[in-house]
């Protein structure tokens, strides 16, 4: 796999991202892993579904890696996001950023997860004990009552 | 392996730490990985050696995990630190902290690496192209010209 950012229906191994960014110039790798949590505000999740328009999502992930390089300079970034059905504790996303020194690795990794939730077209359907709901953008500012969002909904950045 | 914090002479797989902290209540895992960097302030490192008084170091690592639980509440922390000879890009330390929400995972993981460098008795010997040096505490505020630090030197916290 040559890509440094990708979507996949298969389980993600954090090492797939970490190994892509470890290098002679780096002394620090920060990895953020998002996992499926059972309870949110007292509500029990049974499982989740993520859907995405893959080519657009991968383009946006690549944009985030570029933004990090512009902001922090000597960085290398790998991001994998899973789609499809995920069970409780499954890994939904892995971000790995390597930098010479640790402060930058922490900041850039944090930046990456916030940007993923802002600009990457990946939608989450929550399957709760008492029903389901498509959540809109991952910041959850927008919800879609019945269906997947339309292509127009994805024209933001 | 039941321990959640440990020292080892073997290569560390980040998954060894990550798997110990993934759990139903957590939606976020932050992992910090320290690797051996080739250049520091223009000086080329050939390889490193870490030495430690293992029981005391593991006790201090456990203390850091406890501090994190006290400060951030619902957390789970695993830390592995390698000792012995390490080559360029080898993993020296892995920290994984899981929390319900991501902000806490980033903060607690950052706290852990700073505390490791402050209070854990692990010494680094740099092997440069032009010589060697035992570095003192990992904050590098203190250096030991010739030898390993004495037991008295380790009586700080």
Short mmCIF file of C-alpha atoms in Angstrom, two decimals:
data_model
loop_
_atom_site.label_atom_id
_atom_site.label_comp_id
_atom_site.label_asym_id
_atom_site.label_seq_id
_atom_site.Cartn_x
_atom_site.Cartn_y
_atom_site.Cartn_z
CA UNK A 1 0.00 0.00 0.00
CA UNK A 2 1.65 3.22 -1.15
CA UNK A 3 -1.04 5.64 -0.08
CA UNK A 4 -0.50 7.58 3.12
CA UNK A 5 -4.17 8.43 3.54
CA UNK A 6 -6.93 5.97 2.78
CA UNK A 7 -10.39 4.65 3.57
CA UNK A 8 -10.96 0.96 4.15
CA UNK A 9 -13.70 -1.52 5.00
CA UNK A 10 -11.20 -3.75 6.81
CA UNK A 11 -10.03 -3.43 10.43
CA UNK A 12 -7.22 -0.88 10.77
CA UNK A 13 -3.97 -1.84 12.45
CA UNK A 14 -2.40 1.30 14.01
CA UNK A 15 1.00 0.04 12.83
CA UNK A 16 -0.13 0.49 9.23
CA UNK A 17 -0.06 4.24 9.87
CA UNK A 18 2.83 4.37 12.34
CA UNK A 19 5.23 2.51 10.04
CA UNK A 20 4.56 4.97 7.24
CA UNK A 21 5.79 7.95 9.26
CA UNK A 22 8.71 6.62 11.34
CA UNK A 23 11.94 8.01 9.84
CA UNK A 24 15.51 9.06 10.68
CA UNK A 25 14.66 12.72 11.17
CA UNK A 26 11.77 12.07 13.56
CA UNK A 27 12.06 11.62 17.30
CA UNK A 28 8.32 11.68 17.97
CA UNK A 29 5.19 10.08 16.56
CA UNK A 30 1.80 11.04 17.89
CA UNK A 31 -1.02 8.67 17.07
CA UNK A 32 -4.66 9.40 17.58
CA UNK A 33 -7.05 6.46 17.47
CA UNK A 34 -10.80 6.93 17.47
CA UNK A 35 -12.75 3.91 18.72
CA UNK A 36 -16.47 3.13 18.91
CA UNK A 37 -17.71 4.05 22.37
CA UNK A 38 -20.65 2.20 23.89
CA UNK A 39 -22.33 5.08 25.72
CA UNK A 40 -22.84 8.68 24.56
CA UNK A 41 -24.71 10.98 26.90
CA UNK A 42 -26.26 7.95 28.60
CA UNK A 43 -27.46 6.42 25.34
CA UNK A 44 -26.22 2.97 24.43
CA UNK A 45 -24.78 2.40 20.97
CA UNK A 46 -25.11 -1.12 19.56
CA UNK A 47 -22.95 -0.53 16.49
CA UNK A 48 -22.15 2.17 13.93
CA UNK A 49 -22.09 2.49 10.21
CA UNK A 50 -19.81 4.89 8.36
CA UNK A 51 -20.38 5.76 4.74
CA UNK A 52 -18.42 8.04 2.50
CA UNK A 53 -17.75 9.13 -1.04
CA UNK A 54 -14.33 7.54 -1.01
CA UNK A 55 -12.42 9.51 -3.68
CA UNK A 56 -13.55 12.84 -2.25
CA UNK A 57 -12.82 11.76 1.32
CA UNK A 58 -9.31 10.58 0.42
CA UNK A 59 -8.68 13.86 -1.39
CA UNK A 60 -9.67 15.76 1.75
CA UNK A 61 -7.46 13.57 3.95
CA UNK A 62 -4.53 14.30 1.62
CA UNK A 63 -5.34 18.00 1.92
CA UNK A 64 -5.12 17.73 5.71
CA UNK A 65 -1.68 16.08 5.48
CA UNK A 66 -0.59 18.96 3.21
CA UNK A 67 -1.97 21.55 5.63
CA UNK A 68 0.04 19.95 8.44
CA UNK A 69 3.24 20.10 6.40
CA UNK A 70 2.60 23.77 5.66
CA UNK A 71 1.92 24.60 9.29
CA UNK A 72 4.53 22.47 11.07
CA UNK A 73 7.24 21.99 8.43
CA UNK A 74 9.16 18.77 8.92
CA UNK A 75 6.24 16.34 9.33
CA UNK A 76 5.01 13.12 7.87
CA UNK A 77 1.32 12.20 8.25
CA UNK A 78 -0.64 9.00 7.66
CA UNK A 79 -4.39 8.67 8.15
CA UNK A 80 -6.68 5.64 7.77
CA UNK A 81 -10.45 5.84 8.24
CA UNK A 82 -12.67 2.82 8.31
CA UNK A 83 -16.09 2.68 6.66
CA UNK A 84 -18.91 0.15 6.84
CA UNK A 85 -20.20 -1.48 10.02
CA UNK A 86 -18.15 -1.10 13.20
CA UNK A 87 -18.71 -2.78 16.55
CA UNK A 88 -18.06 -1.33 20.01
CA UNK A 89 -14.28 -0.78 20.57
CA UNK A 90 -13.50 -1.11 16.84
CA UNK A 91 -11.04 1.42 15.50
CA UNK A 92 -12.74 4.03 13.29
CA UNK A 93 -9.76 6.24 12.52
CA UNK A 94 -6.00 6.24 13.01
CA UNK A 95 -3.81 9.32 12.56
CA UNK A 96 -0.02 9.20 12.89
CA UNK A 97 2.18 12.28 12.62
CA UNK A 98 5.96 12.21 12.97
CA UNK A 99 8.08 15.27 13.74
CA UNK A 100 11.61 15.89 15.03
CA UNK A 101 10.32 17.04 18.45
CA UNK A 102 7.30 15.99 20.45
CA UNK A 103 5.37 19.25 20.90
CA UNK A 104 4.73 19.51 17.16
CA UNK A 105 3.61 15.87 16.92
CA UNK A 106 0.93 16.41 19.57
CA UNK A 107 -0.31 19.65 18.03
CA UNK A 108 -0.39 18.38 14.47
CA UNK A 109 -2.18 15.17 15.41
CA UNK A 110 -4.82 17.15 17.29
CA UNK A 111 -5.20 19.44 14.30
CA UNK A 112 -5.70 16.43 12.02
CA UNK A 113 -8.61 14.94 13.96
CA UNK A 114 -10.36 18.30 14.22
CA UNK A 115 -9.97 18.88 10.48
CA UNK A 116 -11.21 15.37 9.65
CA UNK A 117 -14.39 16.13 11.52
CA UNK A 118 -14.72 19.47 9.78
CA UNK A 119 -14.04 18.76 6.13
CA UNK A 120 -13.98 15.04 5.31
CA UNK A 121 -17.24 13.66 3.88
CA UNK A 122 -17.74 10.63 6.10
CA UNK A 123 -21.13 10.08 7.70
CA UNK A 124 -21.92 8.11 10.76
CA UNK A 125 -25.16 6.21 11.36
CA UNK A 126 -25.70 5.49 15.03
CA UNK A 127 -27.59 2.31 15.84
CA UNK A 128 -28.87 2.80 19.36
CA UNK A 129 -30.96 0.46 21.43
CA UNK A 130 -34.04 2.54 20.60
CA UNK A 131 -33.50 3.48 16.98
CA UNK A 132 -31.08 4.82 14.41
CA UNK A 133 -29.98 8.20 13.13
CA UNK A 134 -27.68 9.45 10.41
CA UNK A 135 -25.46 12.03 11.97
CA UNK A 136 -24.44 14.79 9.61
CA UNK A 137 -20.99 16.23 9.51
CA UNK A 138 -18.80 14.67 12.17
CA UNK A 139 -18.94 17.78 14.31
CA UNK A 140 -22.61 16.77 14.67
CA UNK A 141 -23.84 20.26 13.92
CA UNK A 142 -26.12 18.97 11.22
CA UNK A 143 -28.25 15.86 11.15
CA UNK A 144 -29.94 14.00 8.33
CA UNK A 145 -33.26 12.61 9.46
CA UNK A 146 -33.65 9.74 7.05
CA UNK A 147 -31.03 9.32 4.42
CA UNK A 148 -27.46 9.78 3.50
CA UNK A 149 -26.61 13.37 2.76
CA UNK A 150 -26.77 14.48 -0.87
CA UNK A 151 -23.79 15.45 -2.98
CA UNK A 152 -24.60 19.13 -2.42
CA UNK A 153 -24.27 18.64 1.31
CA UNK A 154 -20.67 17.67 0.76
CA UNK A 155 -19.62 20.80 -1.05
CA UNK A 156 -18.17 22.47 1.95
CA UNK A 157 -14.62 22.87 3.08
CA UNK B 1 1.66 -9.83 30.16
CA UNK B 2 -0.53 -8.38 32.88
CA UNK B 3 1.48 -5.28 33.63
CA UNK B 4 0.29 -2.00 32.17
CA UNK B 5 3.66 -0.30 32.60
CA UNK B 6 6.93 -2.04 31.96
CA UNK B 7 10.54 -1.84 30.79
CA UNK B 8 11.85 -4.24 28.20
CA UNK B 9 15.00 -5.06 26.26
CA UNK B 10 12.92 -6.26 23.30
CA UNK B 11 11.45 -4.12 20.50
CA UNK B 12 8.14 -2.56 21.52
CA UNK B 13 5.07 -3.03 19.36
CA UNK B 14 2.74 -0.02 19.87
CA UNK B 15 -0.21 -2.44 19.80
CA UNK B 16 1.05 -3.97 23.04
CA UNK B 17 0.11 -0.69 24.75
CA UNK B 18 -2.90 0.23 22.63
CA UNK B 19 -4.66 -3.09 23.21
CA UNK B 20 -4.34 -2.69 26.97
CA UNK B 21 -6.35 0.55 26.99
CA UNK B 22 -9.05 0.10 24.33
CA UNK B 23 -12.38 -0.43 26.13
CA UNK B 24 -16.15 0.12 25.81
CA UNK B 25 -16.16 3.43 27.65
CA UNK B 26 -13.39 4.98 25.56
CA UNK B 27 -13.83 6.78 22.27
CA UNK B 28 -10.27 8.04 22.03
CA UNK B 29 -6.78 6.65 22.44
CA UNK B 30 -3.78 8.92 22.19
CA UNK B 31 -0.46 7.23 21.64
CA UNK B 32 2.90 8.88 21.94
CA UNK B 33 5.87 7.05 20.47
CA UNK B 34 9.43 8.25 21.01
CA UNK B 35 11.89 7.07 18.36
CA UNK B 36 15.66 7.39 18.04
CA UNK B 37 16.42 10.43 15.89
CA UNK B 38 19.56 10.52 13.79
CA UNK B 39 20.44 14.21 14.17
CA UNK B 40 20.23 16.43 17.25
CA UNK B 41 21.40 20.01 16.85
CA UNK B 42 23.46 19.00 13.83
CA UNK B 43 25.19 16.15 15.62
CA UNK B 44 24.80 12.65 14.22
CA UNK B 45 23.76 9.86 16.56
CA UNK B 46 24.96 6.37 15.64
CA UNK B 47 22.96 4.53 18.29
CA UNK B 48 21.76 4.93 21.88
CA UNK B 49 21.90 2.95 25.06
CA UNK B 50 19.31 3.21 27.79
CA UNK B 51 19.92 1.88 31.26
CA UNK B 52 17.69 1.88 34.27
CA UNK B 53 17.04 0.50 37.71
CA UNK B 54 14.06 -1.46 36.48
CA UNK B 55 11.96 -1.93 39.66
CA UNK B 56 12.24 1.76 40.54
CA UNK B 57 11.50 2.85 36.98
CA UNK B 58 8.41 0.64 36.77
CA UNK B 59 7.20 1.99 40.09
CA UNK B 60 7.53 5.55 38.77
CA UNK B 61 5.70 4.65 35.56
CA UNK B 62 2.86 3.21 37.65
CA UNK B 63 2.82 6.43 39.66
CA UNK B 64 2.38 8.43 36.44
CA UNK B 65 -0.59 6.25 35.40
CA UNK B 66 -2.12 6.90 38.82
CA UNK B 67 -1.52 10.64 38.52
CA UNK B 68 -3.33 10.62 35.19
CA UNK B 69 -6.32 8.84 36.68
CA UNK B 70 -6.45 11.38 39.48
CA UNK B 71 -6.24 14.33 37.12
CA UNK B 72 -8.46 13.16 34.25
CA UNK B 73 -10.78 10.64 35.86
CA UNK B 74 -11.96 8.00 33.42
CA UNK B 75 -8.63 6.99 31.88
CA UNK B 76 -6.61 3.90 31.21
CA UNK B 77 -2.86 4.22 30.65
CA UNK B 78 -0.20 1.82 29.37
CA UNK B 79 3.48 2.67 29.07
CA UNK B 80 6.39 0.60 27.75
CA UNK B 81 9.99 1.85 27.77
CA UNK B 82 12.81 0.05 26.07
CA UNK B 83 16.28 -0.29 27.56
CA UNK B 84 19.56 -1.54 26.13
CA UNK B 85 20.95 -0.64 22.73
CA UNK B 86 18.64 1.10 20.25
CA UNK B 87 19.32 1.90 16.62
CA UNK B 88 18.11 4.94 14.65
CA UNK B 89 14.28 4.87 14.23
CA UNK B 90 13.86 2.23 16.96
CA UNK B 91 11.00 2.85 19.37
CA UNK B 92 12.25 3.94 22.80
CA UNK B 93 8.92 4.55 24.51
CA UNK B 94 5.22 4.02 23.85
CA UNK B 95 2.45 5.66 25.86
CA UNK B 96 -1.23 4.93 25.24
CA UNK B 97 -4.03 6.68 27.12
CA UNK B 98 -7.71 6.01 26.52
CA UNK B 99 -10.51 8.37 27.56
CA UNK B 100 -14.17 8.83 26.64
CA UNK B 101 -13.43 12.03 24.68
CA UNK B 102 -10.41 13.06 22.68
CA UNK B 103 -9.28 16.28 24.36
CA UNK B 104 -8.43 14.41 27.57
CA UNK B 105 -6.52 11.69 25.69
CA UNK B 106 -4.22 14.27 24.09
CA UNK B 107 -3.63 16.15 27.33
CA UNK B 108 -3.01 13.07 29.45
CA UNK B 109 -0.63 11.52 26.92
CA UNK B 110 1.36 14.76 26.77
CA UNK B 111 1.45 14.85 30.55
CA UNK B 112 2.77 11.27 30.64
CA UNK B 113 5.79 11.89 28.41
CA UNK B 114 6.75 15.05 30.31
CA UNK B 115 6.51 13.20 33.63
CA UNK B 116 8.54 10.26 32.31
CA UNK B 117 11.35 12.64 31.50
CA UNK B 118 11.04 14.28 34.90
CA UNK B 119 10.80 11.41 37.35
CA UNK B 120 11.63 8.03 35.81
CA UNK B 121 15.20 6.84 36.38
CA UNK B 122 16.19 5.90 32.85
CA UNK B 123 19.51 7.16 31.48
CA UNK B 124 20.49 7.62 27.91
CA UNK B 125 23.99 7.22 26.55
CA UNK B 126 24.40 8.93 23.22
CA UNK B 127 26.87 7.35 20.83
CA UNK B 128 27.79 10.09 18.39
CA UNK B 129 30.19 9.97 15.48
CA UNK B 130 32.79 11.76 17.61
CA UNK B 131 32.31 10.25 21.03
CA UNK B 132 29.87 9.22 23.71
CA UNK B 133 28.14 10.84 26.65
CA UNK B 134 25.84 9.71 29.41
CA UNK B 135 22.99 12.15 29.52
CA UNK B 136 21.54 12.67 32.96
CA UNK B 137 17.88 12.98 33.63
CA UNK B 138 15.89 12.86 30.42
CA UNK B 139 15.22 16.56 30.53
CA UNK B 140 18.97 16.80 29.90
CA UNK B 141 19.48 19.33 32.65
CA UNK B 142 22.18 17.24 34.23
CA UNK B 143 24.94 15.24 32.60
CA UNK B 144 27.23 12.52 33.88
CA UNK B 145 30.65 12.86 32.38
CA UNK B 146 31.88 9.31 32.61
CA UNK B 147 29.65 6.84 34.29
CA UNK B 148 26.13 5.86 35.08
CA UNK B 149 24.55 8.00 37.75
CA UNK B 150 24.80 6.75 41.30
CA UNK B 151 21.86 5.60 43.38
CA UNK B 152 21.81 8.96 45.17
CA UNK B 153 21.27 10.72 41.88
CA UNK B 154 18.05 8.81 41.49
CA UNK B 155 16.49 9.96 44.71
CA UNK B 156 14.45 12.70 43.15
CA UNK B 157 10.81 12.79 42.22
#
